[in-house]
Amino acid sequence: DAGVIQSPRHEVTEMGQEVTLRCKPISGHDYLFWYRQTMMRGLELLIYFNNNVPIDDSGMPEDRFSAKMPNASFSTLKIQPSEPRDSAVYFCASSLGGRYNSPLHFGNGTRLTVT
Amino acid sequence: ELKVEQNPLFLSMQEGKNYTIYCNYSTTSDRLYWYRQDPGKSLESLFVLLSNGAVKQEGRLMASLDTKARLSTLHITAAVHDLSATYFCAVDKSSGSRLTFGEGTQLTVNP
């Protein structure tokens, strides 16, 4: 099993540009999560999906952020337009869900720098 | 709103010593997770604690859960340098794996 795969690993972009982060969850996992990690705010849940359906997007900072999961093996997190305060490490994670007492399996993250 | 608090946030200890990291949470939950993160790396699952009184051990690390006190501990025995990392506890708010994380405890083990 290759684990959760995220791309790109690093992204440097200028303020105002669109940024798309990608995630492939572990096959068979029906929960997918997007987290953001910063020194100031720690790990924050942005949004999570169950069976490709968004369940809770209350952590999405504002309308500039959007996430999709068109199928069970792919999800995107888009920021448009990007701002310097969006600079962070964005993690995707997947799991089998609470009924299996399954921990979250995290990808390697995307380090986003907005200048 | 669920709050998860860890202490200490920073811990510097000598090799061979013992210490405990504490994780308090604010609302009822019977699932608690511990993760490890090395600098610049992802989060790795260490323990899943599912019920009151649960105890899990792996090598020099032992985790326990007291749901009545809303407290989990991560005990380090005879620390070694390889244990240097940031340790997070996380609580499952809704039985759907929606985890809320603590601030993390940055552990440094000095030779």
mmCIF file with all atom_site columns, C-alpha atoms in Angstrom:
data_model
loop_
_atom_site.group_PDB
_atom_site.id
_atom_site.type_symbol
_atom_site.label_atom_id
_atom_site.label_alt_id
_atom_site.label_comp_id
_atom_site.label_asym_id
_atom_site.label_entity_id
_atom_site.label_seq_id
_atom_site.pdbx_PDB_ins_code
_atom_site.Cartn_x
_atom_site.Cartn_y
_atom_site.Cartn_z
_atom_site.occupancy
_atom_site.B_iso_or_equiv
_atom_site.pdbx_formal_charge
_atom_site.auth_seq_id
_atom_site.auth_comp_id
_atom_site.auth_asym_id
_atom_site.auth_atom_id
_atom_site.pdbx_PDB_model_num
ATOM 1   C CA . ASP A 1 1   ? 0.000   0.000  0.000  1.00 0.00 ? 1   ASP A CA 1
ATOM 2   C CA . ALA A 1 2   ? 1.494   3.328  -1.082 1.00 0.00 ? 2   ALA A CA 1
ATOM 3   C CA . GLY A 1 3   ? -0.271  5.303  1.618  1.00 0.00 ? 3   GLY A CA 1
ATOM 4   C CA . VAL A 1 4   ? -1.925  8.674  1.106  1.00 0.00 ? 4   VAL A CA 1
ATOM 5   C CA . ILE A 1 5   ? -0.307  10.465 -1.814 1.00 0.00 ? 5   ILE A CA 1
ATOM 6   C CA . GLN A 1 6   ? -0.238  14.238 -2.056 1.00 0.00 ? 6   GLN A CA 1
ATOM 7   C CA . SER A 1 7   ? 1.071   16.496 -4.766 1.00 0.00 ? 7   SER A CA 1
ATOM 8   C CA . PRO A 1 8   ? 2.899   18.713 -5.138 1.00 0.00 ? 8   PRO A CA 1
ATOM 9   C CA . ARG A 1 9   ? 5.244   18.420 -2.150 1.00 0.00 ? 9   ARG A CA 1
ATOM 10  C CA . HIS A 1 10  ? 6.145   22.096 -2.371 1.00 0.00 ? 10  HIS A CA 1
ATOM 11  C CA . GLU A 1 11  ? 4.341   24.983 -4.016 1.00 0.00 ? 11  GLU A CA 1
ATOM 12  C CA . VAL A 1 12  ? 5.559   28.551 -4.234 1.00 0.00 ? 12  VAL A CA 1
ATOM 13  C CA . THR A 1 13  ? 3.224   31.045 -5.799 1.00 0.00 ? 13  THR A CA 1
ATOM 14  C CA . GLU A 1 14  ? 2.506   34.730 -5.907 1.00 0.00 ? 14  GLU A CA 1
ATOM 15  C CA . MET A 1 15  ? -0.375  36.383 -4.164 1.00 0.00 ? 15  MET A CA 1
ATOM 16  C CA . GLY A 1 16  ? -3.504  36.316 -6.276 1.00 0.00 ? 16  GLY A CA 1
ATOM 17  C CA . GLN A 1 17  ? -2.668  33.127 -8.118 1.00 0.00 ? 17  GLN A CA 1
ATOM 18  C CA . GLU A 1 18  ? -4.771  29.989 -8.037 1.00 0.00 ? 18  GLU A CA 1
ATOM 19  C CA . VAL A 1 19  ? -3.358  26.997 -6.190 1.00 0.00 ? 19  VAL A CA 1
ATOM 20  C CA . THR A 1 20  ? -4.574  23.414 -6.485 1.00 0.00 ? 20  THR A CA 1
ATOM 21  C CA . LEU A 1 21  ? -3.474  20.707 -4.079 1.00 0.00 ? 21  LEU A CA 1
ATOM 22  C CA . ARG A 1 22  ? -4.114  17.070 -4.857 1.00 0.00 ? 22  ARG A CA 1
ATOM 23  C CA . CYS A 1 23  ? -4.659  13.958 -2.805 1.00 0.00 ? 23  CYS A CA 1
ATOM 24  C CA . LYS A 1 24  ? -5.072  10.248 -3.456 1.00 0.00 ? 24  LYS A CA 1
ATOM 25  C CA . PRO A 1 25  ? -6.374  8.421  -0.378 1.00 0.00 ? 25  PRO A CA 1
ATOM 26  C CA . ILE A 1 26  ? -5.620  4.855  0.609  1.00 0.00 ? 26  ILE A CA 1
ATOM 27  C CA . SER A 1 27  ? -7.732  2.463  -1.425 1.00 0.00 ? 27  SER A CA 1
ATOM 28  C CA . GLY A 1 28  ? -10.796 1.350  0.518  1.00 0.00 ? 28  GLY A CA 1
ATOM 29  C CA . HIS A 1 29  ? -10.805 4.280  2.907  1.00 0.00 ? 29  HIS A CA 1
ATOM 30  C CA . ASP A 1 30  ? -14.127 6.086  2.742  1.00 0.00 ? 30  ASP A CA 1
ATOM 31  C CA . TYR A 1 31  ? -13.198 9.136  4.816  1.00 0.00 ? 31  TYR A CA 1
ATOM 32  C CA . LEU A 1 32  ? -10.931 11.879 3.528  1.00 0.00 ? 32  LEU A CA 1
ATOM 33  C CA . PHE A 1 33  ? -9.754  14.896 5.479  1.00 0.00 ? 33  PHE A CA 1
ATOM 34  C CA . TRP A 1 34  ? -7.914  18.093 4.640  1.00 0.00 ? 34  TRP A CA 1
ATOM 35  C CA . TYR A 1 35  ? -5.903  19.661 7.486  1.00 0.00 ? 35  TYR A CA 1
ATOM 36  C CA . ARG A 1 36  ? -3.758  22.766 7.591  1.00 0.00 ? 36  ARG A CA 1
ATOM 37  C CA . GLN A 1 37  ? -0.762  23.107 9.901  1.00 0.00 ? 37  GLN A CA 1
ATOM 38  C CA . THR A 1 38  ? 0.846   26.385 10.953 1.00 0.00 ? 38  THR A CA 1
ATOM 39  C CA . MET A 1 39  ? 3.009   27.358 13.870 1.00 0.00 ? 39  MET A CA 1
ATOM 40  C CA . MET A 1 40  ? 0.426   29.818 15.121 1.00 0.00 ? 40  MET A CA 1
ATOM 41  C CA . ARG A 1 41  ? -2.737  27.722 14.814 1.00 0.00 ? 41  ARG A CA 1
ATOM 42  C CA . GLY A 1 42  ? -1.463  24.161 14.914 1.00 0.00 ? 42  GLY A CA 1
ATOM 43  C CA . LEU A 1 43  ? -3.434  21.493 13.046 1.00 0.00 ? 43  LEU A CA 1
ATOM 44  C CA . GLU A 1 44  ? -6.810  22.681 11.816 1.00 0.00 ? 44  GLU A CA 1
ATOM 45  C CA . LEU A 1 45  ? -9.422  20.565 10.088 1.00 0.00 ? 45  LEU A CA 1
ATOM 46  C CA . LEU A 1 46  ? -10.579 22.327 6.948  1.00 0.00 ? 46  LEU A CA 1
ATOM 47  C CA . ILE A 1 47  ? -13.073 19.868 5.499  1.00 0.00 ? 47  ILE A CA 1
ATOM 48  C CA . TYR A 1 48  ? -13.829 16.173 5.431  1.00 0.00 ? 48  TYR A CA 1
ATOM 49  C CA . PHE A 1 49  ? -15.638 13.836 3.089  1.00 0.00 ? 49  PHE A CA 1
ATOM 50  C CA . ASN A 1 50  ? -17.422 10.535 3.579  1.00 0.00 ? 50  ASN A CA 1
ATOM 51  C CA . ASN A 1 51  ? -18.017 8.439  0.489  1.00 0.00 ? 51  ASN A CA 1
ATOM 52  C CA . ASN A 1 52  ? -17.024 11.438 -1.659 1.00 0.00 ? 52  ASN A CA 1
ATOM 53  C CA . VAL A 1 53  ? -19.651 13.701 -0.047 1.00 0.00 ? 53  VAL A CA 1
ATOM 54  C CA . PRO A 1 54  ? -18.533 16.754 1.964  1.00 0.00 ? 54  PRO A CA 1
ATOM 55  C CA . ILE A 1 55  ? -19.726 16.293 5.537  1.00 0.00 ? 55  ILE A CA 1
ATOM 56  C CA . ASP A 1 56  ? -18.287 19.265 7.379  1.00 0.00 ? 56  ASP A CA 1
ATOM 57  C CA . ASP A 1 57  ? -16.654 22.258 5.751  1.00 0.00 ? 57  ASP A CA 1
ATOM 58  C CA . SER A 1 58  ? -16.947 24.562 8.746  1.00 0.00 ? 58  SER A CA 1
ATOM 59  C CA . GLY A 1 59  ? -13.181 24.812 8.971  1.00 0.00 ? 59  GLY A CA 1
ATOM 60  C CA . MET A 1 60  ? -12.737 26.246 5.496  1.00 0.00 ? 60  MET A CA 1
ATOM 61  C CA . PRO A 1 61  ? -11.426 29.748 6.184  1.00 0.00 ? 61  PRO A CA 1
ATOM 62  C CA . GLU A 1 62  ? -13.375 31.625 3.561  1.00 0.00 ? 62  GLU A CA 1
ATOM 63  C CA . ASP A 1 63  ? -14.848 31.432 0.098  1.00 0.00 ? 63  ASP A CA 1
ATOM 64  C CA . ARG A 1 64  ? -11.417 31.493 -1.470 1.00 0.00 ? 64  ARG A CA 1
ATOM 65  C CA . PHE A 1 65  ? -11.056 27.879 -0.400 1.00 0.00 ? 65  PHE A CA 1
ATOM 66  C CA . SER A 1 66  ? -12.912 25.039 -2.090 1.00 0.00 ? 66  SER A CA 1
ATOM 67  C CA . ALA A 1 67  ? -12.538 21.265 -2.046 1.00 0.00 ? 67  ALA A CA 1
ATOM 68  C CA . LYS A 1 68  ? -13.873 18.527 -4.241 1.00 0.00 ? 68  LYS A CA 1
ATOM 69  C CA . MET A 1 69  ? -13.852 14.768 -4.281 1.00 0.00 ? 69  MET A CA 1
ATOM 70  C CA . PRO A 1 70  ? -15.056 13.647 -7.701 1.00 0.00 ? 70  PRO A CA 1
ATOM 71  C CA . ASN A 1 71  ? -14.386 9.976  -6.981 1.00 0.00 ? 71  ASN A CA 1
ATOM 72  C CA . ALA A 1 72  ? -13.140 7.673  -4.245 1.00 0.00 ? 72  ALA A CA 1
ATOM 73  C CA . SER A 1 73  ? -9.522  7.954  -5.300 1.00 0.00 ? 73  SER A CA 1
ATOM 74  C CA . PHE A 1 74  ? -9.008  11.663 -5.783 1.00 0.00 ? 74  PHE A CA 1
ATOM 75  C CA . SER A 1 75  ? -9.576  14.965 -4.011 1.00 0.00 ? 75  SER A CA 1
ATOM 76  C CA . THR A 1 76  ? -8.482  18.543 -4.608 1.00 0.00 ? 76  THR A CA 1
ATOM 77  C CA . LEU A 1 77  ? -8.185  21.596 -2.416 1.00 0.00 ? 77  LEU A CA 1
ATOM 78  C CA . LYS A 1 78  ? -8.193  24.857 -4.335 1.00 0.00 ? 78  LYS A CA 1
ATOM 79  C CA . ILE A 1 79  ? -7.325  28.339 -3.166 1.00 0.00 ? 79  ILE A CA 1
ATOM 80  C CA . GLN A 1 80  ? -8.320  31.183 -5.460 1.00 0.00 ? 80  GLN A CA 1
ATOM 81  C CA . PRO A 1 81  ? -7.004  33.808 -5.109 1.00 0.00 ? 81  PRO A CA 1
ATOM 82  C CA . SER A 1 82  ? -4.151  32.870 -2.788 1.00 0.00 ? 82  SER A CA 1
ATOM 83  C CA . GLU A 1 83  ? -2.864  35.223 -0.078 1.00 0.00 ? 83  GLU A CA 1
ATOM 84  C CA . PRO A 1 84  ? 0.366   35.212 1.982  1.00 0.00 ? 84  PRO A CA 1
ATOM 85  C CA . ARG A 1 85  ? -1.572  34.183 5.091  1.00 0.00 ? 85  ARG A CA 1
ATOM 86  C CA . ASP A 1 86  ? -2.468  30.931 3.337  1.00 0.00 ? 86  ASP A CA 1
ATOM 87  C CA . SER A 1 87  ? 1.159   29.834 3.629  1.00 0.00 ? 87  SER A CA 1
ATOM 88  C CA . ALA A 1 88  ? 1.134   26.578 5.598  1.00 0.00 ? 88  ALA A CA 1
ATOM 89  C CA . VAL A 1 89  ? 1.558   22.834 5.272  1.00 0.00 ? 89  VAL A CA 1
ATOM 90  C CA . TYR A 1 90  ? -1.610  21.216 3.984  1.00 0.00 ? 90  TYR A CA 1
ATOM 91  C CA . PHE A 1 91  ? -2.153  17.583 4.895  1.00 0.00 ? 91  PHE A CA 1
ATOM 92  C CA . CYS A 1 92  ? -4.577  15.142 3.398  1.00 0.00 ? 92  CYS A CA 1
ATOM 93  C CA . ALA A 1 93  ? -5.557  12.117 5.476  1.00 0.00 ? 93  ALA A CA 1
ATOM 94  C CA . SER A 1 94  ? -7.833  9.140  5.002  1.00 0.00 ? 94  SER A CA 1
ATOM 95  C CA . SER A 1 95  ? -9.400  6.527  7.246  1.00 0.00 ? 95  SER A CA 1
ATOM 96  C CA . LEU A 1 96  ? -11.921 3.722  7.458  1.00 0.00 ? 96  LEU A CA 1
ATOM 97  C CA . GLY A 1 97  ? -13.980 5.779  9.886  1.00 0.00 ? 97  GLY A CA 1
ATOM 98  C CA . GLY A 1 98  ? -15.017 5.562  13.494 1.00 0.00 ? 98  GLY A CA 1
ATOM 99  C CA . ARG A 1 99  ? -16.851 2.274  13.208 1.00 0.00 ? 99  ARG A CA 1
ATOM 100 C CA . TYR A 1 100 ? -13.514 0.557  12.648 1.00 0.00 ? 100 TYR A CA 1
ATOM 101 C CA . ASN A 1 101 ? -11.726 2.668  15.273 1.00 0.00 ? 101 ASN A CA 1
ATOM 102 C CA . SER A 1 102 ? -9.386  3.556  12.478 1.00 0.00 ? 102 SER A CA 1
ATOM 103 C CA . PRO A 1 103 ? -6.705  6.184  12.940 1.00 0.00 ? 103 PRO A CA 1
ATOM 104 C CA . LEU A 1 104 ? -6.152  8.783  10.278 1.00 0.00 ? 104 LEU A CA 1
ATOM 105 C CA . HIS A 1 105 ? -3.384  8.024  7.813  1.00 0.00 ? 105 HIS A CA 1
ATOM 106 C CA . PHE A 1 106 ? -1.678  11.195 6.724  1.00 0.00 ? 106 PHE A CA 1
ATOM 107 C CA . GLY A 1 107 ? 0.047   12.051 3.473  1.00 0.00 ? 107 GLY A CA 1
ATOM 108 C CA . ASN A 1 108 ? 3.422   13.783 3.378  1.00 0.00 ? 108 ASN A CA 1
ATOM 109 C CA . GLY A 1 109 ? 1.813   17.166 3.034  1.00 0.00 ? 109 GLY A CA 1
ATOM 110 C CA . THR A 1 110 ? 2.124   20.071 0.626  1.00 0.00 ? 110 THR A CA 1
ATOM 111 C CA . ARG A 1 111 ? 4.187   23.004 1.840  1.00 0.00 ? 111 ARG A CA 1
ATOM 112 C CA . LEU A 1 112 ? 2.582   26.115 0.350  1.00 0.00 ? 112 LEU A CA 1
ATOM 113 C CA . THR A 1 113 ? 4.370   29.446 0.266  1.00 0.00 ? 113 THR A CA 1
ATOM 114 C CA . VAL A 1 114 ? 2.483   32.468 -1.044 1.00 0.00 ? 114 VAL A CA 1
ATOM 115 C CA . THR A 1 115 ? 4.662   35.523 -1.643 1.00 0.00 ? 115 THR A CA 1
ATOM 116 C CA . GLU B 2 1   ? -16.615 23.346 21.112 1.00 0.00 ? 1   GLU B CA 1
ATOM 117 C CA . LEU B 2 2   ? -14.174 20.558 21.835 1.00 0.00 ? 2   LEU B CA 1
ATOM 118 C CA . LYS B 2 3   ? -10.846 21.726 23.230 1.00 0.00 ? 3   LYS B CA 1
ATOM 119 C CA . VAL B 2 4   ? -7.780  19.541 23.520 1.00 0.00 ? 4   VAL B CA 1
ATOM 120 C CA . GLU B 2 5   ? -4.878  20.779 25.623 1.00 0.00 ? 5   GLU B CA 1
ATOM 121 C CA . GLN B 2 6   ? -1.460  19.233 26.025 1.00 0.00 ? 6   GLN B CA 1
ATOM 122 C CA . ASN B 2 7   ? 1.224   19.944 28.530 1.00 0.00 ? 7   ASN B CA 1
ATOM 123 C CA . PRO B 2 8   ? 3.984   20.569 28.515 1.00 0.00 ? 8   PRO B CA 1
ATOM 124 C CA . LEU B 2 9   ? 4.293   22.118 25.059 1.00 0.00 ? 9   LEU B CA 1
ATOM 125 C CA . PHE B 2 10  ? 8.061   21.872 25.157 1.00 0.00 ? 10  PHE B CA 1
ATOM 126 C CA . LEU B 2 11  ? 10.040  19.183 26.923 1.00 0.00 ? 11  LEU B CA 1
ATOM 127 C CA . SER B 2 12  ? 13.783  18.803 27.040 1.00 0.00 ? 12  SER B CA 1
ATOM 128 C CA . MET B 2 13  ? 15.032  15.719 28.810 1.00 0.00 ? 13  MET B CA 1
ATOM 129 C CA . GLN B 2 14  ? 18.146  13.670 29.269 1.00 0.00 ? 14  GLN B CA 1
ATOM 130 C CA . GLU B 2 15  ? 18.584  10.219 27.830 1.00 0.00 ? 15  GLU B CA 1
ATOM 131 C CA . GLY B 2 16  ? 17.612  7.532  30.301 1.00 0.00 ? 16  GLY B CA 1
ATOM 132 C CA . LYS B 2 17  ? 15.063  9.645  32.147 1.00 0.00 ? 17  LYS B CA 1
ATOM 133 C CA . ASN B 2 18  ? 11.318  9.120  32.436 1.00 0.00 ? 18  ASN B CA 1
ATOM 134 C CA . TYR B 2 19  ? 8.614   11.668 31.775 1.00 0.00 ? 19  TYR B CA 1
ATOM 135 C CA . THR B 2 20  ? 4.897   12.022 31.091 1.00 0.00 ? 20  THR B CA 1
ATOM 136 C CA . ILE B 2 21  ? 2.998   14.147 28.590 1.00 0.00 ? 21  ILE B CA 1
ATOM 137 C CA . TYR B 2 22  ? -0.579  15.034 29.496 1.00 0.00 ? 22  TYR B CA 1
ATOM 138 C CA . CYS B 2 23  ? -3.589  15.510 27.244 1.00 0.00 ? 23  CYS B CA 1
ATOM 139 C CA . ASN B 2 24  ? -6.825  16.986 28.596 1.00 0.00 ? 24  ASN B CA 1
ATOM 140 C CA . TYR B 2 25  ? -9.997  17.364 26.585 1.00 0.00 ? 25  TYR B CA 1
ATOM 141 C CA . SER B 2 26  ? -13.192 19.230 27.250 1.00 0.00 ? 26  SER B CA 1
ATOM 142 C CA . THR B 2 27  ? -16.092 17.021 26.166 1.00 0.00 ? 27  THR B CA 1
ATOM 143 C CA . THR B 2 28  ? -17.033 13.399 26.416 1.00 0.00 ? 28  THR B CA 1
ATOM 144 C CA . SER B 2 29  ? -15.254 11.101 24.040 1.00 0.00 ? 29  SER B CA 1
ATOM 145 C CA . ASP B 2 30  ? -14.153 7.493  24.177 1.00 0.00 ? 30  ASP B CA 1
ATOM 146 C CA . ARG B 2 31  ? -11.636 7.569  21.363 1.00 0.00 ? 31  ARG B CA 1
ATOM 147 C CA . LEU B 2 32  ? -8.252  9.158  21.705 1.00 0.00 ? 32  LEU B CA 1
ATOM 148 C CA . TYR B 2 33  ? -5.272  8.953  19.401 1.00 0.00 ? 33  TYR B CA 1
ATOM 149 C CA . TRP B 2 34  ? -1.584  9.713  19.779 1.00 0.00 ? 34  TRP B CA 1
ATOM 150 C CA . TYR B 2 35  ? 0.551   10.731 16.814 1.00 0.00 ? 35  TYR B CA 1
ATOM 151 C CA . ARG B 2 36  ? 4.217   11.454 16.295 1.00 0.00 ? 36  ARG B CA 1
ATOM 152 C CA . GLN B 2 37  ? 5.600   14.033 13.872 1.00 0.00 ? 37  GLN B CA 1
ATOM 153 C CA . ASP B 2 38  ? 9.290   14.388 12.999 1.00 0.00 ? 38  ASP B CA 1
ATOM 154 C CA . PRO B 2 39  ? 10.438  17.810 11.747 1.00 0.00 ? 39  PRO B CA 1
ATOM 155 C CA . GLY B 2 40  ? 9.281   18.427 8.210  1.00 0.00 ? 40  GLY B CA 1
ATOM 156 C CA . LYS B 2 41  ? 7.520   15.075 8.064  1.00 0.00 ? 41  LYS B CA 1
ATOM 157 C CA . SER B 2 42  ? 4.013   13.701 8.197  1.00 0.00 ? 42  SER B CA 1
ATOM 158 C CA . LEU B 2 43  ? 2.092   12.474 11.215 1.00 0.00 ? 43  LEU B CA 1
ATOM 159 C CA . GLU B 2 44  ? 2.471   8.849  12.200 1.00 0.00 ? 44  GLU B CA 1
ATOM 160 C CA . SER B 2 45  ? -0.160  7.050  14.261 1.00 0.00 ? 45  SER B CA 1
ATOM 161 C CA . LEU B 2 46  ? 1.196   5.671  17.544 1.00 0.00 ? 46  LEU B CA 1
ATOM 162 C CA . PHE B 2 47  ? -1.781  4.567  19.620 1.00 0.00 ? 47  PHE B CA 1
ATOM 163 C CA . VAL B 2 48  ? -5.545  4.292  19.474 1.00 0.00 ? 48  VAL B CA 1
ATOM 164 C CA . LEU B 2 49  ? -7.240  4.280  22.887 1.00 0.00 ? 49  LEU B CA 1
ATOM 165 C CA . LEU B 2 50  ? -10.850 3.217  22.793 1.00 0.00 ? 50  LEU B CA 1
ATOM 166 C CA . SER B 2 51  ? -12.200 2.890  26.303 1.00 0.00 ? 51  SER B CA 1
ATOM 167 C CA . ASN B 2 52  ? -11.791 4.031  29.862 1.00 0.00 ? 52  ASN B CA 1
ATOM 168 C CA . GLY B 2 53  ? -8.740  2.462  31.417 1.00 0.00 ? 53  GLY B CA 1
ATOM 169 C CA . ALA B 2 54  ? -7.208  1.500  28.087 1.00 0.00 ? 54  ALA B CA 1
ATOM 170 C CA . VAL B 2 55  ? -3.445  1.152  28.132 1.00 0.00 ? 55  VAL B CA 1
ATOM 171 C CA . LYS B 2 56  ? -1.225  0.613  25.110 1.00 0.00 ? 56  LYS B CA 1
ATOM 172 C CA . GLN B 2 57  ? 2.538   0.168  25.046 1.00 0.00 ? 57  GLN B CA 1
ATOM 173 C CA . GLU B 2 58  ? 5.064   0.197  22.257 1.00 0.00 ? 58  GLU B CA 1
ATOM 174 C CA . GLY B 2 59  ? 8.727   0.130  23.152 1.00 0.00 ? 59  GLY B CA 1
ATOM 175 C CA . ARG B 2 60  ? 9.534   2.992  25.499 1.00 0.00 ? 60  ARG B CA 1
ATOM 176 C CA . LEU B 2 61  ? 6.141   4.659  25.066 1.00 0.00 ? 61  LEU B CA 1
ATOM 177 C CA . MET B 2 62  ? 2.998   3.848  27.015 1.00 0.00 ? 62  MET B CA 1
ATOM 178 C CA . ALA B 2 63  ? -0.339  5.593  26.585 1.00 0.00 ? 63  ALA B CA 1
ATOM 179 C CA . SER B 2 64  ? -3.370  5.469  28.860 1.00 0.00 ? 64  SER B CA 1
ATOM 180 C CA . LEU B 2 65  ? -6.869  6.878  28.869 1.00 0.00 ? 65  LEU B CA 1
ATOM 181 C CA . ASP B 2 66  ? -9.139  7.996  31.726 1.00 0.00 ? 66  ASP B CA 1
ATOM 182 C CA . THR B 2 67  ? -12.422 9.037  30.132 1.00 0.00 ? 67  THR B CA 1
ATOM 183 C CA . LYS B 2 68  ? -13.945 10.120 33.422 1.00 0.00 ? 68  LYS B CA 1
ATOM 184 C CA . ALA B 2 69  ? -11.144 12.593 34.027 1.00 0.00 ? 69  ALA B CA 1
ATOM 185 C CA . ARG B 2 70  ? -10.990 13.378 30.295 1.00 0.00 ? 70  ARG B CA 1
ATOM 186 C CA . LEU B 2 71  ? -7.270  12.774 30.468 1.00 0.00 ? 71  LEU B CA 1
ATOM 187 C CA . SER B 2 72  ? -4.755  10.765 28.515 1.00 0.00 ? 72  SER B CA 1
ATOM 188 C CA . THR B 2 73  ? -1.084  10.361 29.310 1.00 0.00 ? 73  THR B CA 1
ATOM 189 C CA . LEU B 2 74  ? 1.891   9.387  27.198 1.00 0.00 ? 74  LEU B CA 1
ATOM 190 C CA . HIS B 2 75  ? 4.657   8.051  29.384 1.00 0.00 ? 75  HIS B CA 1
ATOM 191 C CA . ILE B 2 76  ? 8.233   7.873  28.175 1.00 0.00 ? 76  ILE B CA 1
ATOM 192 C CA . THR B 2 77  ? 10.517  5.364  29.853 1.00 0.00 ? 77  THR B CA 1
ATOM 193 C CA . ALA B 2 78  ? 14.304  5.638  29.674 1.00 0.00 ? 78  ALA B CA 1
ATOM 194 C CA . ALA B 2 79  ? 14.245  8.156  26.856 1.00 0.00 ? 79  ALA B CA 1
ATOM 195 C CA . VAL B 2 80  ? 16.592  7.829  23.886 1.00 0.00 ? 80  VAL B CA 1
ATOM 196 C CA . HIS B 2 81  ? 17.524  10.446 21.291 1.00 0.00 ? 81  HIS B CA 1
ATOM 197 C CA . ASP B 2 82  ? 15.417  8.738  18.611 1.00 0.00 ? 82  ASP B CA 1
ATOM 198 C CA . LEU B 2 83  ? 12.284  9.683  20.521 1.00 0.00 ? 83  LEU B CA 1
ATOM 199 C CA . SER B 2 84  ? 12.888  13.377 19.790 1.00 0.00 ? 84  SER B CA 1
ATOM 200 C CA . ALA B 2 85  ? 9.805   14.550 17.867 1.00 0.00 ? 85  ALA B CA 1
ATOM 201 C CA . THR B 2 86  ? 6.527   16.380 18.356 1.00 0.00 ? 86  THR B CA 1
ATOM 202 C CA . TYR B 2 87  ? 3.755   14.317 19.898 1.00 0.00 ? 87  TYR B CA 1
ATOM 203 C CA . PHE B 2 88  ? 0.100   15.093 19.341 1.00 0.00 ? 88  PHE B CA 1
ATOM 204 C CA . CYS B 2 89  ? -2.985  13.765 21.005 1.00 0.00 ? 89  CYS B CA 1
ATOM 205 C CA . ALA B 2 90  ? -6.269  13.917 19.120 1.00 0.00 ? 90  ALA B CA 1
ATOM 206 C CA . VAL B 2 91  ? -9.824  13.326 20.218 1.00 0.00 ? 91  VAL B CA 1
ATOM 207 C CA . ASP B 2 92  ? -12.667 11.952 18.128 1.00 0.00 ? 92  ASP B CA 1
ATOM 208 C CA . LYS B 2 93  ? -15.604 14.298 18.584 1.00 0.00 ? 93  LYS B CA 1
ATOM 209 C CA . SER B 2 94  ? -18.301 12.535 16.653 1.00 0.00 ? 94  SER B CA 1
ATOM 210 C CA . SER B 2 95  ? -17.359 8.895  16.167 1.00 0.00 ? 95  SER B CA 1
ATOM 211 C CA . GLY B 2 96  ? -16.703 9.684  12.550 1.00 0.00 ? 96  GLY B CA 1
ATOM 212 C CA . SER B 2 97  ? -12.967 10.058 12.810 1.00 0.00 ? 97  SER B CA 1
ATOM 213 C CA . ARG B 2 98  ? -13.314 13.825 12.876 1.00 0.00 ? 98  ARG B CA 1
ATOM 214 C CA . LEU B 2 99  ? -10.285 14.459 15.060 1.00 0.00 ? 99  LEU B CA 1
ATOM 215 C CA . THR B 2 100 ? -9.465  17.577 17.027 1.00 0.00 ? 100 THR B CA 1
ATOM 216 C CA . PHE B 2 101 ? -5.757  17.841 17.759 1.00 0.00 ? 101 PHE B CA 1
ATOM 217 C CA . GLY B 2 102 ? -3.901  19.225 20.716 1.00 0.00 ? 102 GLY B CA 1
ATOM 218 C CA . GLU B 2 103 ? -1.161  21.814 20.276 1.00 0.00 ? 103 GLU B CA 1
ATOM 219 C CA . GLY B 2 104 ? 1.554   19.200 20.297 1.00 0.00 ? 104 GLY B CA 1
ATOM 220 C CA . THR B 2 105 ? 4.443   18.560 22.690 1.00 0.00 ? 105 THR B CA 1
ATOM 221 C CA . GLN B 2 106 ? 7.879   19.108 21.226 1.00 0.00 ? 106 GLN B CA 1
ATOM 222 C CA . LEU B 2 107 ? 10.180  16.592 22.867 1.00 0.00 ? 107 LEU B CA 1
ATOM 223 C CA . THR B 2 108 ? 13.952  16.879 22.714 1.00 0.00 ? 108 THR B CA 1
ATOM 224 C CA . VAL B 2 109 ? 16.038  14.092 24.204 1.00 0.00 ? 109 VAL B CA 1
ATOM 225 C CA . ASN B 2 110 ? 19.609  15.155 24.861 1.00 0.00 ? 110 ASN B CA 1
ATOM 226 C CA . PRO B 2 111 ? 22.518  12.694 24.912 1.00 0.00 ? 111 PRO B CA 1
#
